[in-house]
Amino acid sequence: MYRLALKMLFGDHAKYLMLISGITFSTLLMAQGASLFCGIMSWTFATLRNSRAAIWVADPKVEQVNDTKPLRDTDVNRVRSVRNVAWAAPLFSSTIQARLLDGSFKLIQLVGIDATTFAGAPAKMLRGRLEDLRLPNTVIIDDLGVERLSEGRSRPIDVGDVFEINDREARIVGICRAYRSFFGGPYVYTTYDRAVQYAPTQRKMLSFILAAPQPGRDPHAVAHEIERETGLRAFTESEFIWSTMWWYVKNTGIPFNVGTLVLLGFIVGTVISGQTFYAFVHENTRNLGALKAMGASTWKLCSMLILQSLAVGFIGYGVGIGAVALLGNFLLGLGKVPFLLLWQIPVIVGVAVFFICAISAVLGILRIARLEPAIVFRG
Amino acid sequence: MVAPAPTHFTPSRAPLAVVLKGLDKSFGEGDSRTHVLKHTQFDARLGELLMLVGPSGCGKTTLLSILAGTLVADGGEINVLGYRLHEMKSGPITKFRSNHIGFIFQQFNLIPTLTVAENVSVPLLIQGVSVTKAEKKARELLAVVGIPEKADDRPVKLSGGQQQRVAIARALVHEPPLLVCDEPTSALDSENGQHVMEILRTIARQETRTVIVVTHDPRIYKFADRMAEMEDGRILRVLQSPAEIAAAHINF
Ligand SMILES: Nc1ncnc2c1ncn2[C@@H]1O[C@H](COP(=O)(O)OP(=O)(O)OP(=O)(O)O)[C@@H](O)[C@H]1O
Ligand SMILES: [Mg+2]
């Protein structure tokens, strides 16, 4: 019986294709939208992914990692003196317009790390050595930087090459891998002291203090302790990530716009597949009525419908997710489009597609339940 | 050609397969309420082909639907093959239909996306018989109705007469004791109508089934063993033999 149910569905090519494309399109829209959202969100806390520390200390008014309010240099020592803090190091982080040798301006994400501990240094070096940052006038750039800073040169910029940031020499001693930043500028790492010189001068320059708890101590508790003793704000890493994302959710139209896209995908999918499925049941009313007359129970007919809608959902979902993966690969290749397909996205979209199928099946089922088997005798 | 009735068989003495007493049925509410069946009495015997005739709208289809268990009556007793349908709930009635009734519809109601053999096997699949067994039985039945070579075609490729034969094969595949047919020949030309009726008649006789045929078509009256004449929701009279039927000159 179930085999026949599938044959009934697949035999109706027009409806079948319509249903599949409805689900595929809807899957694509939802998964693409969600990946876009996650991509953008991951950009917002890129600095947190690139410079890892258990605890981030900032000005009390700071809510997110891209909006810094400078601290006093002496605050580093105040944090160090808090109980159960293993170490604390200064971090400079700012998006600056860097004037290059040829006079052009480039947006860069300048990060200054503590020269003794290297706390907050990039995790993966592609070329060169991190320790060479201790040499005078040296920087490490990420692979995006290679692309951006090579403009106007005959060959790609590399270790040993020199460029200028605001009239000061910057010699490249390493290339690292870094997550892309929200503002799109390449990451340029140097020591804290040098970063302060590269950046336009301000009265206070200390963006964050990175800290670690004593081994075995709970980062939450230690962060709390830091806040109590210094009056500064201390986040654990994950708190700061969430706080950053939440700030963008609250203060930008991103979630609304992307949310609309995802919702649209859901609605479009539901409408197309619900309506096509209903039409499918409607056109088969006579045949379904005949089956009912011949002794197929309402439950049997309903489970046939459920099977049909699940089959459609499964295929459409598979095609849709496949398309998203391909599209994502392509977009990531372009390098400028936010796209992050977390494993949760296919799961959630799968659940949404399941709901779409369920709604479609229910529409059909309502019709079948009302179906009088006697209708088959009517002309 | 009409197959002659076997001499040992006397329809008017055979046991009753269907007994309906004091049947009432109306449709609609309030002013638009129409009383279709009015305390109707009806019976059909084992081994006979009984025709139910009468003017359009007199309630033939309604009566047939009720005795086949696809429509619920408002009142009265419905005894079919020993089952008291008026006392049964819809679940058991559904099961009753799948085990005991073969349906033949005016519009055939074959599922277009399934092959002929698959269509025929549907009643067995509903009963839970395995696909291979059901298809084997379906092919046997297609041979009985004379179109074994069409088993793997889609119904649309068949003529109306062939489609109705498929429907007959489907109605018989699970060997139901009672066959209900609502105007089985009205969508067919005269010749195909005769063929279809011959098949039904032969089957009714050979296996002592009860076949009830609702019809408007005088050309097939000669296939009836008995004929019930209906008017305005009541059975007017029952003609008890082919000779009586021929003499009555009924024409609707
Ligand atoms: N589901 C329904 N709802 C409302 N009225 C109905 C319904 N079914 C039948 N009727 C009415 O009941 C009456 C009898 O209908 P029925 O179909 O039993 O007649 P019939 O003898 O089979 O007619 P025909 O020869 O035209 O098929 C008609 O007046 C019809 O309009
Ligand atoms: Mg009728």
Short mmCIF file of N, CA and C and ligand atoms in Angstrom, two decimals, chain A residues 372 374-375 377-379, chain B residues 25-28 32 34-37 54-65 71 106 182-183 214-216 230, ligand 1:
data_model
loop_
_atom_site.label_atom_id
_atom_site.label_comp_id
_atom_site.label_asym_id
_atom_site.label_seq_id
_atom_site.Cartn_x
_atom_site.Cartn_y
_atom_site.Cartn_z
N GLU A 372 -16.49 11.31 2.41
CA GLU A 372 -17.51 10.26 2.53
C GLU A 372 -17.19 9.21 1.49
N ALA A 374 -19.04 7.25 0.23
CA ALA A 374 -20.16 7.13 -0.71
C ALA A 374 -20.01 8.06 -1.92
N ILE A 375 -19.12 9.08 -1.83
CA ILE A 375 -19.01 10.01 -2.96
C ILE A 375 -18.62 9.31 -4.25
N PHE A 377 -19.81 6.91 -5.63
CA PHE A 377 -20.96 6.48 -6.42
C PHE A 377 -21.62 7.64 -7.14
N ARG A 378 -21.24 8.85 -6.74
CA ARG A 378 -21.91 10.01 -7.36
C ARG A 378 -21.25 10.34 -8.69
N GLY A 379 -22.03 10.78 -9.64
CA GLY A 379 -21.54 10.99 -11.00
C GLY A 379 -20.62 12.17 -11.18
N LYS B 25 -33.51 7.42 5.30
CA LYS B 25 -32.33 8.27 5.09
C LYS B 25 -32.77 9.61 4.51
N SER B 26 -32.33 10.68 5.12
CA SER B 26 -32.57 11.99 4.50
C SER B 26 -31.27 12.76 4.44
N PHE B 27 -31.22 13.73 3.54
CA PHE B 27 -30.05 14.60 3.39
C PHE B 27 -30.45 16.03 3.70
N GLY B 28 -29.49 16.81 4.18
CA GLY B 28 -29.72 18.24 4.37
C GLY B 28 -30.44 18.55 5.68
N SER B 32 -34.22 22.61 3.28
CA SER B 32 -33.63 21.89 2.15
C SER B 32 -33.54 20.38 2.43
N THR B 34 -34.20 16.64 2.35
CA THR B 34 -34.95 15.75 1.46
C THR B 34 -34.94 14.34 2.04
N HIS B 35 -36.10 13.80 2.13
CA HIS B 35 -36.27 12.45 2.63
C HIS B 35 -36.09 11.51 1.45
N VAL B 36 -34.98 10.79 1.41
CA VAL B 36 -34.67 9.99 0.22
C VAL B 36 -35.20 8.55 0.36
N LEU B 37 -34.86 7.91 1.48
CA LEU B 37 -35.38 6.55 1.70
C LEU B 37 -36.47 6.61 2.75
N GLY B 54 -35.06 2.30 -11.51
CA GLY B 54 -36.01 3.32 -11.07
C GLY B 54 -35.60 4.66 -11.63
N PRO B 55 -36.51 5.63 -11.60
CA PRO B 55 -36.21 6.95 -12.16
C PRO B 55 -35.06 7.63 -11.43
N SER B 56 -34.46 8.59 -12.11
CA SER B 56 -33.33 9.30 -11.53
C SER B 56 -33.74 10.02 -10.25
N GLY B 57 -32.92 9.92 -9.24
CA GLY B 57 -33.19 10.61 -7.99
C GLY B 57 -34.09 9.86 -7.04
N CYS B 58 -34.47 8.62 -7.38
CA CYS B 58 -35.40 7.89 -6.51
C CYS B 58 -34.70 7.29 -5.30
N GLY B 59 -33.36 7.26 -5.31
CA GLY B 59 -32.65 6.79 -4.11
C GLY B 59 -31.88 5.49 -4.32
N LYS B 60 -31.65 5.10 -5.57
CA LYS B 60 -30.96 3.83 -5.82
C LYS B 60 -29.54 3.83 -5.28
N THR B 61 -28.83 4.89 -5.63
CA THR B 61 -27.43 4.97 -5.19
C THR B 61 -27.35 5.04 -3.67
N THR B 62 -28.29 5.77 -3.09
CA THR B 62 -28.32 5.89 -1.64
C THR B 62 -28.51 4.51 -1.00
N LEU B 63 -29.45 3.75 -1.55
CA LEU B 63 -29.72 2.41 -1.02
C LEU B 63 -28.48 1.52 -1.15
N LEU B 64 -27.86 1.57 -2.32
CA LEU B 64 -26.68 0.75 -2.58
C LEU B 64 -25.54 1.12 -1.62
N SER B 65 -25.36 2.44 -1.42
CA SER B 65 -24.28 2.89 -0.53
C SER B 65 -24.51 2.38 0.89
N LEU B 71 -22.32 4.32 3.52
CA LEU B 71 -23.17 5.42 3.95
C LEU B 71 -23.97 4.93 5.15
N GLN B 106 -19.35 3.56 -11.72
CA GLN B 106 -19.67 4.04 -13.06
C GLN B 106 -18.43 4.60 -13.76
N ASP B 182 -22.74 0.29 -9.40
CA ASP B 182 -23.63 1.41 -9.68
C ASP B 182 -23.46 1.82 -11.14
N GLU B 183 -24.47 1.54 -11.94
CA GLU B 183 -24.46 1.87 -13.36
C GLU B 183 -23.15 1.46 -14.03
N VAL B 214 -27.17 -1.51 -9.94
CA VAL B 214 -28.08 -0.39 -10.14
C VAL B 214 -27.93 0.05 -11.59
N THR B 215 -29.03 0.19 -12.30
CA THR B 215 -28.88 0.57 -13.71
C THR B 215 -30.08 1.34 -14.26
N HIS B 216 -29.80 2.02 -15.35
CA HIS B 216 -30.80 2.74 -16.13
C HIS B 216 -30.95 2.12 -17.51
N MET B 230 -37.78 0.65 -8.13
CA MET B 230 -37.81 1.62 -7.05
C MET B 230 -38.42 2.92 -7.53
N1 LIG C 1 -24.87 13.62 -0.19
C1 LIG C 1 -26.05 14.13 -0.53
N2 LIG C 1 -26.44 15.33 -0.08
C2 LIG C 1 -27.62 15.84 -0.39
N3 LIG C 1 -28.52 15.23 -1.15
C3 LIG C 1 -28.24 14.02 -1.66
C4 LIG C 1 -26.97 13.41 -1.36
N4 LIG C 1 -26.95 12.22 -1.97
C5 LIG C 1 -28.12 12.10 -2.62
N5 LIG C 1 -28.88 13.17 -2.43
C6 LIG C 1 -30.23 13.35 -2.96
O1 LIG C 1 -30.96 12.19 -2.69
C7 LIG C 1 -31.78 11.86 -3.78
C8 LIG C 1 -31.50 10.45 -4.22
O2 LIG C 1 -30.21 10.37 -4.73
P1 LIG C 1 -29.60 9.04 -5.34
O3 LIG C 1 -28.27 9.36 -5.82
O4 LIG C 1 -29.76 7.94 -4.38
O5 LIG C 1 -30.57 8.79 -6.57
P2 LIG C 1 -30.43 7.75 -7.76
O6 LIG C 1 -31.67 6.96 -7.76
O7 LIG C 1 -29.17 7.03 -7.64
O8 LIG C 1 -30.40 8.70 -9.01
P3 LIG C 1 -29.61 8.54 -10.37
O9 LIG C 1 -30.34 7.52 -11.17
O10 LIG C 1 -29.68 9.88 -11.00
O11 LIG C 1 -28.24 8.12 -10.02
C9 LIG C 1 -31.52 12.89 -4.86
O12 LIG C 1 -32.54 13.84 -4.80
C10 LIG C 1 -30.21 13.48 -4.47
O13 LIG C 1 -30.17 14.85 -4.85
#
